[in-house]
Coordinates of C-alpha atoms and ligand atoms in Angstrom, one line a residue:
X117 CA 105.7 -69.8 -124.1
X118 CA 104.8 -73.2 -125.6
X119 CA 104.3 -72.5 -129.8
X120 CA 102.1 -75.7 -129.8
X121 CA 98.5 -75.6 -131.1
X122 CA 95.7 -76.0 -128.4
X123 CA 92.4 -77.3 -129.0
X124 CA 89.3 -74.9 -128.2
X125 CA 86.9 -76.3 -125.6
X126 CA 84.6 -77.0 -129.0
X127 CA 87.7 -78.7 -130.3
X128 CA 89.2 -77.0 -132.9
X129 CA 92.8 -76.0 -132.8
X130 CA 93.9 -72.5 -132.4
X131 CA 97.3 -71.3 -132.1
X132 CA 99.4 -68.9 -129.3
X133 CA 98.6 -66.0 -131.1
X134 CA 94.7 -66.3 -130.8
X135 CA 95.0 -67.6 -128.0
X136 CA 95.8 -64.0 -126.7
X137 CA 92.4 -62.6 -128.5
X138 CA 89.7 -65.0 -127.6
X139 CA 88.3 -65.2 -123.9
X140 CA 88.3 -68.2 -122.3
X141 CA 85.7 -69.9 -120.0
X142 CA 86.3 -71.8 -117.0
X143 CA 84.7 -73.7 -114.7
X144 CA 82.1 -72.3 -112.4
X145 CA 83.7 -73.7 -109.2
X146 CA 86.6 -73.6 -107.3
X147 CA 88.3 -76.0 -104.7
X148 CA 88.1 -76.5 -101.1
X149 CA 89.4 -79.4 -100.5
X150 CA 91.9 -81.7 -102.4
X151 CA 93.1 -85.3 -102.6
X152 CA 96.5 -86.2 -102.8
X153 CA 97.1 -88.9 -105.9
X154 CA 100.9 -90.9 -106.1
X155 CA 103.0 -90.9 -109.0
X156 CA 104.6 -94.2 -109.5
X157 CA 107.9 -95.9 -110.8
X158 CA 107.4 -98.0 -114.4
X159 CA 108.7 -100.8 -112.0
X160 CA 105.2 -100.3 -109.5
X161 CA 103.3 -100.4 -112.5
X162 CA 104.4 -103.2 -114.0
X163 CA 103.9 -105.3 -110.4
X164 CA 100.3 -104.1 -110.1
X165 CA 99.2 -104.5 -113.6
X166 CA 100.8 -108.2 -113.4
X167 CA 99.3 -108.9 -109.9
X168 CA 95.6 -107.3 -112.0
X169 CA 95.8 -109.7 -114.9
X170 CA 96.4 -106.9 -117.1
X171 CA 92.6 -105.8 -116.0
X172 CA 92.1 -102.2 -115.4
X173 CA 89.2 -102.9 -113.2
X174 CA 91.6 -105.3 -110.9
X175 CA 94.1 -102.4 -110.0
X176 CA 94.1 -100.7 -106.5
X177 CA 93.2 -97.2 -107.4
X178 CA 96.1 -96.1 -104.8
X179 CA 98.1 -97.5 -107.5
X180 CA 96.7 -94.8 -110.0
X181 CA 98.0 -91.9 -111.1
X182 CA 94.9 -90.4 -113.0
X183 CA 92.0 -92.2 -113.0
X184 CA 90.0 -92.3 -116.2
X185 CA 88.4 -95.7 -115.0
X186 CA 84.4 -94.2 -115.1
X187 CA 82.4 -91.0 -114.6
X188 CA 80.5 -92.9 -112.6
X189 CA 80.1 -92.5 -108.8
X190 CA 83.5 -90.2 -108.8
X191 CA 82.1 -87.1 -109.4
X192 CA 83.2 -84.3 -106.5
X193 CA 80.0 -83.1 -105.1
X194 CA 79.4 -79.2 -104.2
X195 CA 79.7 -77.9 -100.6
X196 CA 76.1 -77.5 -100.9
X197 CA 75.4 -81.0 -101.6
X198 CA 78.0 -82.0 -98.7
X199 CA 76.0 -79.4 -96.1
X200 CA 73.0 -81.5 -97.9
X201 CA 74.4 -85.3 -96.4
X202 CA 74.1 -83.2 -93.1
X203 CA 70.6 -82.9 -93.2
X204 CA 69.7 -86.6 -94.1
X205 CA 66.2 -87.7 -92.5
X206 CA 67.4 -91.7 -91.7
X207 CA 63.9 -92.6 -91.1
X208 CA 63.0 -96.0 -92.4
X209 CA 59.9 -95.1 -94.2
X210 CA 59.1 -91.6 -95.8
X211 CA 62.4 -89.9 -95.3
X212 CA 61.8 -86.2 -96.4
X213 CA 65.1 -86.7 -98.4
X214 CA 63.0 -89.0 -100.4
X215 CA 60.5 -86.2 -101.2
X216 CA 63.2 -83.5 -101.8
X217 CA 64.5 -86.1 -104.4
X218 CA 61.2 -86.9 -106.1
X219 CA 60.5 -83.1 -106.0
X220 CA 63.8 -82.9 -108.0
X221 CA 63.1 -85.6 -110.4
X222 CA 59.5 -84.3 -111.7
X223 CA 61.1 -80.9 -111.7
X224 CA 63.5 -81.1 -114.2
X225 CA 62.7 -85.1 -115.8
X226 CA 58.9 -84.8 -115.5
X227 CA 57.9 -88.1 -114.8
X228 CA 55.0 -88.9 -112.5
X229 CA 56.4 -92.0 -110.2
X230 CA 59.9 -91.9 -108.6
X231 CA 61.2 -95.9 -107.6
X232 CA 64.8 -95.2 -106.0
X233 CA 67.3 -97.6 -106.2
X234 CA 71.0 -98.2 -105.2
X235 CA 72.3 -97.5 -108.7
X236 CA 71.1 -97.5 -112.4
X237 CA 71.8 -101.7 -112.6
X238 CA 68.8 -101.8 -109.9
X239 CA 66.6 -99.5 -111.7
X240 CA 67.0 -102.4 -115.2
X241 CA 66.6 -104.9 -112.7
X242 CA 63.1 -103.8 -111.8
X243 CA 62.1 -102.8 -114.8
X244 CA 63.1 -105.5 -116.7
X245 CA 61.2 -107.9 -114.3
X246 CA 57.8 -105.7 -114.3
X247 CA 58.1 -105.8 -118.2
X248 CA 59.3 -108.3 -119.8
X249 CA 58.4 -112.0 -120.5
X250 CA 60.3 -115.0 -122.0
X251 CA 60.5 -114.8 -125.8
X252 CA 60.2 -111.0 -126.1
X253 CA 62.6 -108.2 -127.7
X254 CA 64.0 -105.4 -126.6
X255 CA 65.2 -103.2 -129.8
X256 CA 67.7 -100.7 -128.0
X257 CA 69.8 -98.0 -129.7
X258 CA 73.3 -100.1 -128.8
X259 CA 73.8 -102.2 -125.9
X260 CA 75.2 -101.2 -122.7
X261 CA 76.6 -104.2 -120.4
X262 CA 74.3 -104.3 -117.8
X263 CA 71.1 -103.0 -119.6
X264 CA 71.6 -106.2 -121.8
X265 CA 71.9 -108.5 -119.0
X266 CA 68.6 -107.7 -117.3
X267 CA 66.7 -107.5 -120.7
X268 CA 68.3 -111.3 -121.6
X269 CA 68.2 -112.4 -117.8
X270 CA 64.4 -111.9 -117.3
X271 CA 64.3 -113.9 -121.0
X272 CA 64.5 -111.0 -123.7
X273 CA 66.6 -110.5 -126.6
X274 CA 68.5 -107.4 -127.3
X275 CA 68.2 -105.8 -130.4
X276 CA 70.4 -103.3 -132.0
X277 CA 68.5 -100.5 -133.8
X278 CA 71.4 -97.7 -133.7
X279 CA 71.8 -96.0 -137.1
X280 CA 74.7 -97.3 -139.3
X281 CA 77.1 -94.3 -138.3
X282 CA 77.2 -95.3 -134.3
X283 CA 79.5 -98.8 -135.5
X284 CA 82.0 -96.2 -137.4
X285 CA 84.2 -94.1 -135.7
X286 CA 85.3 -92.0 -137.9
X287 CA 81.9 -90.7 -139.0
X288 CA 81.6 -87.0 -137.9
X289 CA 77.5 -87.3 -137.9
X290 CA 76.1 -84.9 -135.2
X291 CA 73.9 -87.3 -133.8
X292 CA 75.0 -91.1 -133.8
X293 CA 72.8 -92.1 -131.0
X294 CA 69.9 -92.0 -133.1
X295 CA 67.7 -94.7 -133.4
X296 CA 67.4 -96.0 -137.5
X297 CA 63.6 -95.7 -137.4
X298 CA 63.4 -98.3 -140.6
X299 CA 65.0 -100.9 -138.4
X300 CA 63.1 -100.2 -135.2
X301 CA 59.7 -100.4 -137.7
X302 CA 61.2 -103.7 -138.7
X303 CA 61.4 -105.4 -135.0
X304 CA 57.9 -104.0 -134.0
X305 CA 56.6 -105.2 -137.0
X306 CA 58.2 -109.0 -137.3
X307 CA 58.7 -109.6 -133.5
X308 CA 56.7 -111.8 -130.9
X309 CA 56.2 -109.1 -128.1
X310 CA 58.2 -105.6 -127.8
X311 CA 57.4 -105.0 -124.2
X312 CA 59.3 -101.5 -124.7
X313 CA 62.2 -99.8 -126.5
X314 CA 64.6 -98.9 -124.6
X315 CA 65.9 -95.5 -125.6
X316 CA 69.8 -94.1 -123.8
X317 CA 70.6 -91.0 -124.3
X318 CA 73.8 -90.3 -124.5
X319 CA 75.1 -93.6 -126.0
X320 CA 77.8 -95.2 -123.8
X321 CA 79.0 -97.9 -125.7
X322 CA 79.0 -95.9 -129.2
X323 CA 81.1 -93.1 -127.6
X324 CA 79.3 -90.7 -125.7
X325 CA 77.0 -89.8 -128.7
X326 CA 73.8 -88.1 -128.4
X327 CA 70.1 -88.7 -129.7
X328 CA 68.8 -85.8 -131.4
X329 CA 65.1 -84.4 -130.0
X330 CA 63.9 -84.2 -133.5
X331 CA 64.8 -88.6 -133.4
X332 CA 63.4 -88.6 -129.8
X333 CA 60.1 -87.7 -130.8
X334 CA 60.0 -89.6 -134.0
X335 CA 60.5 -92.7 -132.2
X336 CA 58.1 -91.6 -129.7
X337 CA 55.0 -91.1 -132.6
X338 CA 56.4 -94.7 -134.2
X339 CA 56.0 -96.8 -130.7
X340 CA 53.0 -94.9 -130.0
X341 CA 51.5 -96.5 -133.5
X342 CA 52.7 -100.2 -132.4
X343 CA 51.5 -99.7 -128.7
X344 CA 54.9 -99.8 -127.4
X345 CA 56.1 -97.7 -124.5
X346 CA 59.5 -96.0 -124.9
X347 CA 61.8 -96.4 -121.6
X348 CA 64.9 -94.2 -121.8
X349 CA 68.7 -94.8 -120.1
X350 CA 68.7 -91.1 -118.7
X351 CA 72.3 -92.0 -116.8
X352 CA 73.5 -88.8 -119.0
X353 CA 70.6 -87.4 -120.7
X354 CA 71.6 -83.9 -119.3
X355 CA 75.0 -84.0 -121.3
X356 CA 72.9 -85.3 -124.4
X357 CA 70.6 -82.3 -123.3
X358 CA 73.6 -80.1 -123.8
X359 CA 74.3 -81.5 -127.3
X360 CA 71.0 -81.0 -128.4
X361 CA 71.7 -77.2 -127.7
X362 CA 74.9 -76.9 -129.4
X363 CA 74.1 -78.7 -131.9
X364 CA 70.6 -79.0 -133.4
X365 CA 68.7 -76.2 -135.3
X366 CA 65.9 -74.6 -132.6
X367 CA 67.5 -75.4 -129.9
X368 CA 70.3 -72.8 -129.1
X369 CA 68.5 -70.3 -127.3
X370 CA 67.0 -72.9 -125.0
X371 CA 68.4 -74.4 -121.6
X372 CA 69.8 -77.6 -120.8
X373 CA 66.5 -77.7 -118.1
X374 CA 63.8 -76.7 -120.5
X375 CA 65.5 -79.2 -123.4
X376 CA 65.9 -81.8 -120.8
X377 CA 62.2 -81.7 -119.8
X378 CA 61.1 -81.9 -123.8
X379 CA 63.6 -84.8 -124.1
X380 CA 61.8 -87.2 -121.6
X381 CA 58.1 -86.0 -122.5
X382 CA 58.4 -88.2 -125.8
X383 CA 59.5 -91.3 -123.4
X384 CA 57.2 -93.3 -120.4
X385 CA 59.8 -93.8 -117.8
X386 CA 63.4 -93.9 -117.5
X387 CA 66.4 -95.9 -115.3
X388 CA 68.2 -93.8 -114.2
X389 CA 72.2 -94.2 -112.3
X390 CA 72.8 -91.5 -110.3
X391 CA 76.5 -91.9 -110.3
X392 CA 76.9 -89.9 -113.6
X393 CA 74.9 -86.4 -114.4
X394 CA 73.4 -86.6 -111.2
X395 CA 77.2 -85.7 -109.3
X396 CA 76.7 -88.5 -106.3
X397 CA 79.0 -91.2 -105.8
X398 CA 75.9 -93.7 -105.1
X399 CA 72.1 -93.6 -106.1
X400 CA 69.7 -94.6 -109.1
X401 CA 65.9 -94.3 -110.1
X402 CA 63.1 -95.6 -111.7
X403 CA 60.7 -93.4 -112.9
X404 CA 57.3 -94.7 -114.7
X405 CA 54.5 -92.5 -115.7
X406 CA 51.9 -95.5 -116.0
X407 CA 50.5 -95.8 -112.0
X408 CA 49.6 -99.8 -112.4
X409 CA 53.4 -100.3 -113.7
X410 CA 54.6 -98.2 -110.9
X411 CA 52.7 -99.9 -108.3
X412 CA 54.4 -103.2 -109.6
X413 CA 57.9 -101.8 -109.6
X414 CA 57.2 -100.7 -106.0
X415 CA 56.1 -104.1 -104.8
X416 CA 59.1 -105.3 -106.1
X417 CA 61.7 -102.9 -105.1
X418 CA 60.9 -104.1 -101.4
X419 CA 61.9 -107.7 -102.2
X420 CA 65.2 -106.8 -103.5
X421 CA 66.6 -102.5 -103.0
X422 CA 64.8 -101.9 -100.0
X423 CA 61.4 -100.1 -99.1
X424 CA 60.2 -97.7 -101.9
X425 CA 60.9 -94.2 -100.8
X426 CA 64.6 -95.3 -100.2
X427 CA 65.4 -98.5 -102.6
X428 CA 68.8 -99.1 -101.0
X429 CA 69.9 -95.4 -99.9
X430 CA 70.2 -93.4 -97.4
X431 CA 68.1 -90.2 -96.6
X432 CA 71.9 -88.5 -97.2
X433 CA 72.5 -90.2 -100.8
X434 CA 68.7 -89.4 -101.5
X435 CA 69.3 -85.1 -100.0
X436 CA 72.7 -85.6 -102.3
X437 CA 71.3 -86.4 -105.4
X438 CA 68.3 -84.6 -105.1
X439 CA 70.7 -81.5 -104.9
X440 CA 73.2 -82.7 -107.3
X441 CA 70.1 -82.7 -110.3
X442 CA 69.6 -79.3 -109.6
X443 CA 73.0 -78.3 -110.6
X444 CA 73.4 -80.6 -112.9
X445 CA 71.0 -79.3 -115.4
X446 CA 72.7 -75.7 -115.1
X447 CA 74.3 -74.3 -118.4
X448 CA 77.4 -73.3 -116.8
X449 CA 77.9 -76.7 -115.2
X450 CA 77.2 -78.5 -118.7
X451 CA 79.4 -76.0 -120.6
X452 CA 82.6 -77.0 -118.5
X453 CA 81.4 -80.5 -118.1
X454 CA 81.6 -81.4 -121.9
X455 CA 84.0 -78.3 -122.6
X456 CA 86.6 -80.6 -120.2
X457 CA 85.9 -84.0 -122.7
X458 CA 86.2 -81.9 -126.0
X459 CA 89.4 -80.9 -124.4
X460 CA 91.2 -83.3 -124.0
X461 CA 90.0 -84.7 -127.1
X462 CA 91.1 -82.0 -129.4
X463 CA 94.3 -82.2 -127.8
X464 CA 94.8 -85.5 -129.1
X465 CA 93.2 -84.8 -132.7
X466 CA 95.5 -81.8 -132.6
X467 CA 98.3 -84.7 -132.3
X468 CA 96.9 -87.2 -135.0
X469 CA 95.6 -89.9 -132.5
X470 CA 92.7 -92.2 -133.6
X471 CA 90.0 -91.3 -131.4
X472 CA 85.7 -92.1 -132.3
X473 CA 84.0 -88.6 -133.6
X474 CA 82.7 -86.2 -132.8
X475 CA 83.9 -86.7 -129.3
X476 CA 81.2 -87.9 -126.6
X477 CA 79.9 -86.1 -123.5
X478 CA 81.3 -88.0 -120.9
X479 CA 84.5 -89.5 -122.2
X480 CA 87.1 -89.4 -124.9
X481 CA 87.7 -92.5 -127.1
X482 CA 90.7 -94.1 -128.4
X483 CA 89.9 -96.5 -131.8
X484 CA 92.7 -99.4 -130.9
X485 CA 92.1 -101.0 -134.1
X486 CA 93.8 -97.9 -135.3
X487 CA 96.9 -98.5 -132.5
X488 CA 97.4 -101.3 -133.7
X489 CA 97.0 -102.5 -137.3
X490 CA 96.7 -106.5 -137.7
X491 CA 96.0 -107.5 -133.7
X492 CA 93.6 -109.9 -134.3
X493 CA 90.2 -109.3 -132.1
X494 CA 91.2 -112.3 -130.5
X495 CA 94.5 -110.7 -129.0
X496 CA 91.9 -108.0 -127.3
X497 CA 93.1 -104.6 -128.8
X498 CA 91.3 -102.4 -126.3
X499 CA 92.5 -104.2 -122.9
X500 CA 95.9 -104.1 -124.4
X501 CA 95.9 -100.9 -125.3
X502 CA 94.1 -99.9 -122.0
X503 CA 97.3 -101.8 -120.5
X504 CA 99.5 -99.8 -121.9
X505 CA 98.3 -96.8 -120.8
X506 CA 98.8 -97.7 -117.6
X507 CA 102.0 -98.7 -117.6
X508 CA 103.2 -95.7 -119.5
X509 CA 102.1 -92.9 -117.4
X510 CA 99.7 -94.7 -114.6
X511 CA 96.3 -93.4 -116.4
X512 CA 93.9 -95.7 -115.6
X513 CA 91.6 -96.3 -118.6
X514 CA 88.7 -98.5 -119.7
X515 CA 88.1 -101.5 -122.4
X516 CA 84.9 -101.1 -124.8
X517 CA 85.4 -103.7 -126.8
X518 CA 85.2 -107.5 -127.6
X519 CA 85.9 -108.0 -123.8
X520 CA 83.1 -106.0 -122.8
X521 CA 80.7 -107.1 -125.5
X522 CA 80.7 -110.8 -124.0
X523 CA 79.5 -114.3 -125.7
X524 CA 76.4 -114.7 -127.6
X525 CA 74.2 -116.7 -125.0
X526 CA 73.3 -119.5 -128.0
X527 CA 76.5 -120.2 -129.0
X528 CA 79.0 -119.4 -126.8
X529 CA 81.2 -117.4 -129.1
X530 CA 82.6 -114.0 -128.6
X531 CA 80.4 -111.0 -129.7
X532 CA 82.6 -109.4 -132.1
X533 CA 82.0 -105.3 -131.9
X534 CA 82.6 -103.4 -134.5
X535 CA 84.1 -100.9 -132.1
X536 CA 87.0 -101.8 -130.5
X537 CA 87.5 -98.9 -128.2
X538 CA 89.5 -97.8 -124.5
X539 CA 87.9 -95.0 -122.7
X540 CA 89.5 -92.0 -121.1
X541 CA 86.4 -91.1 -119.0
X542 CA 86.7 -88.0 -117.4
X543 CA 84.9 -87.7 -113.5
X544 CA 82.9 -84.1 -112.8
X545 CA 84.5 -81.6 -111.6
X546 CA 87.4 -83.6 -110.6
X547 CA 90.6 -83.0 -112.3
X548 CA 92.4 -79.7 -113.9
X549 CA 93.2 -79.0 -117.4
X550 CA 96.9 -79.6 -116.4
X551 CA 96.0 -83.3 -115.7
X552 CA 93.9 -83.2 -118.9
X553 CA 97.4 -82.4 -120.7
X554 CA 99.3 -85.0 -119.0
X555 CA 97.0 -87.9 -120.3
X556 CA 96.9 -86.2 -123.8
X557 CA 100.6 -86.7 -123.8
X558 CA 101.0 -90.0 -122.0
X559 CA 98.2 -91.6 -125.1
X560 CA 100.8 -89.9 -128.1
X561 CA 103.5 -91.4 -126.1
X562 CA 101.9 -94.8 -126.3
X563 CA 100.4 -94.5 -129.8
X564 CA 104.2 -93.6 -130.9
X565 CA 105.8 -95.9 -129.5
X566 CA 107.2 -98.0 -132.4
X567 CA 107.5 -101.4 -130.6
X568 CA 103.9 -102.8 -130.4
X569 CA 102.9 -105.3 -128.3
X570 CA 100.9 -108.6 -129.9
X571 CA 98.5 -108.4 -127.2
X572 CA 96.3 -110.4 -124.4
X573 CA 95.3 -114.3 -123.6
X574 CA 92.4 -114.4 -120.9
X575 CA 93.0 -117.4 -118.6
X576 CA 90.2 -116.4 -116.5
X577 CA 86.9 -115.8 -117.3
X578 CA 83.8 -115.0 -115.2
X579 CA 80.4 -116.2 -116.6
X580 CA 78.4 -112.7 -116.2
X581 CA 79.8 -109.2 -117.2
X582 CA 83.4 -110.7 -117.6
X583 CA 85.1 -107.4 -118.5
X584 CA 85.0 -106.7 -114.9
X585 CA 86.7 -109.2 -113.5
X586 CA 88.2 -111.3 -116.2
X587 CA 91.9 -111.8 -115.9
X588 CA 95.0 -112.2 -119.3
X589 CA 98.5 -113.2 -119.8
X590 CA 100.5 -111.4 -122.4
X591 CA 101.4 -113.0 -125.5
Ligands
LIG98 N1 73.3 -97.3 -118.3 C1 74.4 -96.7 -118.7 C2 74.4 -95.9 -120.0 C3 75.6 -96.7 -118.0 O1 76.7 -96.1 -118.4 C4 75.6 -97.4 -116.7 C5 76.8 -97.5 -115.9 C6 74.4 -98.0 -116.3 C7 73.3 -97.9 -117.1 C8 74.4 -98.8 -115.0 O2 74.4 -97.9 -113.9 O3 76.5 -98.5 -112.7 O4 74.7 -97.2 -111.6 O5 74.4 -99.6 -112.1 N2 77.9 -97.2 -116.4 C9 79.2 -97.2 -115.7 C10 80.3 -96.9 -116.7 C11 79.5 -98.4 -114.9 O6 81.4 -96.9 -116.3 O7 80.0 -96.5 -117.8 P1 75.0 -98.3 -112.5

């Protein structure tokens, strides 16, 4: 039997021997069906990553062994919400899909208007375009790539008003998606316009981290002073849901439903991609509770998503994620969900690898300042490191760092992030905790490795959301 210590599903390390007392948990599902995946030669995966320009996003996922890309759209649905793509009403207008899903939405998010869209970027899109006008601001608690670009593209600026702890990630603080409410006080007070705040919960870009309900509704009373509407980012407010009940005092006894329903009463409206919590591979929402807002948003999903009870899906994608909120906000679900994160994360605390704390709902973070000591920002830690990773053990990771963060639109220089982070971002209900030990093994590999490389040169650079498709050399 293997003497190593395993991490707990909460993340703490226990050894063989307790391992025999405690009772474990495990997932409330088991499989029907599977997918074959290729291991490859170091030889493949050096070809592919060359032909990608050392760009995670530019490999062929045949050519992956596990892919820890996104969460987003690769989620395994249930055989229920399969049996549900069976029963899609393709009507052009009115699909009873549609109502099933806005049935869903008020159900368990509350709000009173439902604006599909094709995904969560079409959602901002909208929004954005209904709310904001040249020369406002748009405080935020941390960016998230496309978010920003709708906000700056209809003429706002972004403005950071995360707490202190989200730029550190070695700061254990329970909740470090919390909004600093001195600084958001700051913007309402000294800016032009705030057309809204813009509230996401859990925070991508700062690791997965959760806002706390008790920060929710303090934000909430401060907008409401300033006459400023609160729009949330609910792509994974049922895992921050989840966090709010293991983590913050009054909560415990409640569930994910009844905490998620609190959670979006102290907001107005949300955007909303499917393609995470929601278990579909394709959809997104807007949701407003204002009705002259709402009928703005659905004049102008027409123009650019499609007619507004589908906005750019089908009745199938609509009876999918209508089905796939309902199980999403079970307790069972979310306890294996994040359980499978924490995971793999204490695995590699257990093994002294850098990784942002507490570990985040829907993926696992590596710090590659902390792989490698002295790489300049400029050499692009993060997209070397998630390089490496491929080529190691063909784990397909994710840069969060300077490469994501982009160029300041005035003057033209790199955005330098404090965090310099890769992703392991783990799909729903998609891989075992075997594959969860081969990645934990394949990152010590790498972060061992004594010979470290100097890093990345982009030659190629594409003007919007370059981390996509933005293409490096190695020095
Ligand atoms: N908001 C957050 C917090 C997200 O993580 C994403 C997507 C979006 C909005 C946009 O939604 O992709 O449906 O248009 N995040 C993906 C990711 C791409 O990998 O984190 P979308």
């Amino acid at each position: 039997m293997n003497s190593s210590p395993h991490p707990t599903p909460s993340g703490s390390v226990r050894t063989t021997g307790q391992q025999l007392r405690r009772r474990s948990w495990a997932e409330p599902w088991k499989i029907k069906m599977v997918e074959p995946i290729k291991v490859t030669t170091p030889q493949q995966r050096e070809a592919a990553l060359s032909a990608a320009g050392y760009n995670t996003f530019l490999l062929r996922s045949e050519d992956v062994y596990i892919d820890l890309l996104t969460d987003s759209g690769t989620s395994a649905m249930s055989d229920w919400q399969w049996a549900g793509l069976m029963l899609g009403d393709e009507a052009y207008a009115g699909s009873k899909n549609y109502y099933h899903l806005e049935e869903a939405v008020r159900r368990h998010y509350g709000y009173k208007h439902l604006i599909p869209t094709h995904q969560g970027r079409g959602a901002e899109h909208i929004l954005s375009q209904i709310m904001i006008r040249p020369g406002d601001t748009v405080p935020g608690n941390m960016y998230f790539t496309t978010t920003r670009y709708h906000q700056e593209h209809a003429g706002a600026q972004f403005v950071d008003v995360i707490i202190d702890e989200a730029h550190d990630p070695a700061s254990p603080h329970a909740f470090k998606g919390d909004v600093d409410l001195a600084k958001l006080e700051r913007v309402l007070k000294s800016a032009k316009r705030v057309p809204y705040v813009c509230l996401a919960a859990t925070v991508n870009m700062a690791g997965g981290q959760p806002v706390s309900m008790r920060n929710a509704r303090a934000v909430k009373e401060l907008c409401a002073r300033h006459g400023v509407p609160v729009m949330m980012d609910a792509t994974r407010a049922v895992e921050n849901a989840w966090f709010i009940k293991c983590r913050e005092p009054g909560y415990s006894e409640k569930s994910c439903a009844q905490i998620l329903l609190e959670f979006c009463s102290y907001t107005d409206g949300c955007t909303m991609s499917g393609k995470k919590d929601a278990l579909v591979n394709i959809g997104g929402w807007l949701s407003l509770n204002d009705d002259a807002l709402a009928d703005k948003a659905r004049n102008l999903v027409v123009v650019y998503e499609g007619l507004h009870t589908y906005g750019g899906m089908a009745g199938r994608d609509m009876e999918a994620m209508a089905r796939g909120i309902e199980e999403s906000v079970q307790d069972d679900h979310m306890r294996a969900r994040v359980g499978q994160v924490e995971y793999l994360g204490g695995l590699l605390q257990a093994s002294g690898v850098p990784v942002v704390v507490p570990i985040g709902g829907h993926a696992v973070y590596l710090d590659a300042r902390r792989f490698y000591p002295g790489m300049p920002q400029d050499n692009f830690p993060a997209q070397t490191l998630a390089a490496e990773l491929y080529l190691d053990g063909g784990v397909r990771a994710m840069e969060r760092g300077v490469v994501s963060a982009g160029r300041d639109k005035a003057t033209g220089r790199h955005h330098y992030p404090k965090l310099e982070l890769v992703r392991l971002t783990i799909p729903r209900r998609v891989y075992t905790q075997a594959h969860m030990d081969v990645v934990a093994e394949s990152v010590v590999a790498v972060y061992e490795n004594p010979s470290k490389p100097k890093g990345l040169r982009m030659v190629y650079e594409p003007e919007y959301l370059r981390f996509f498709q933005a293409r490096f050399e190695l020095l």
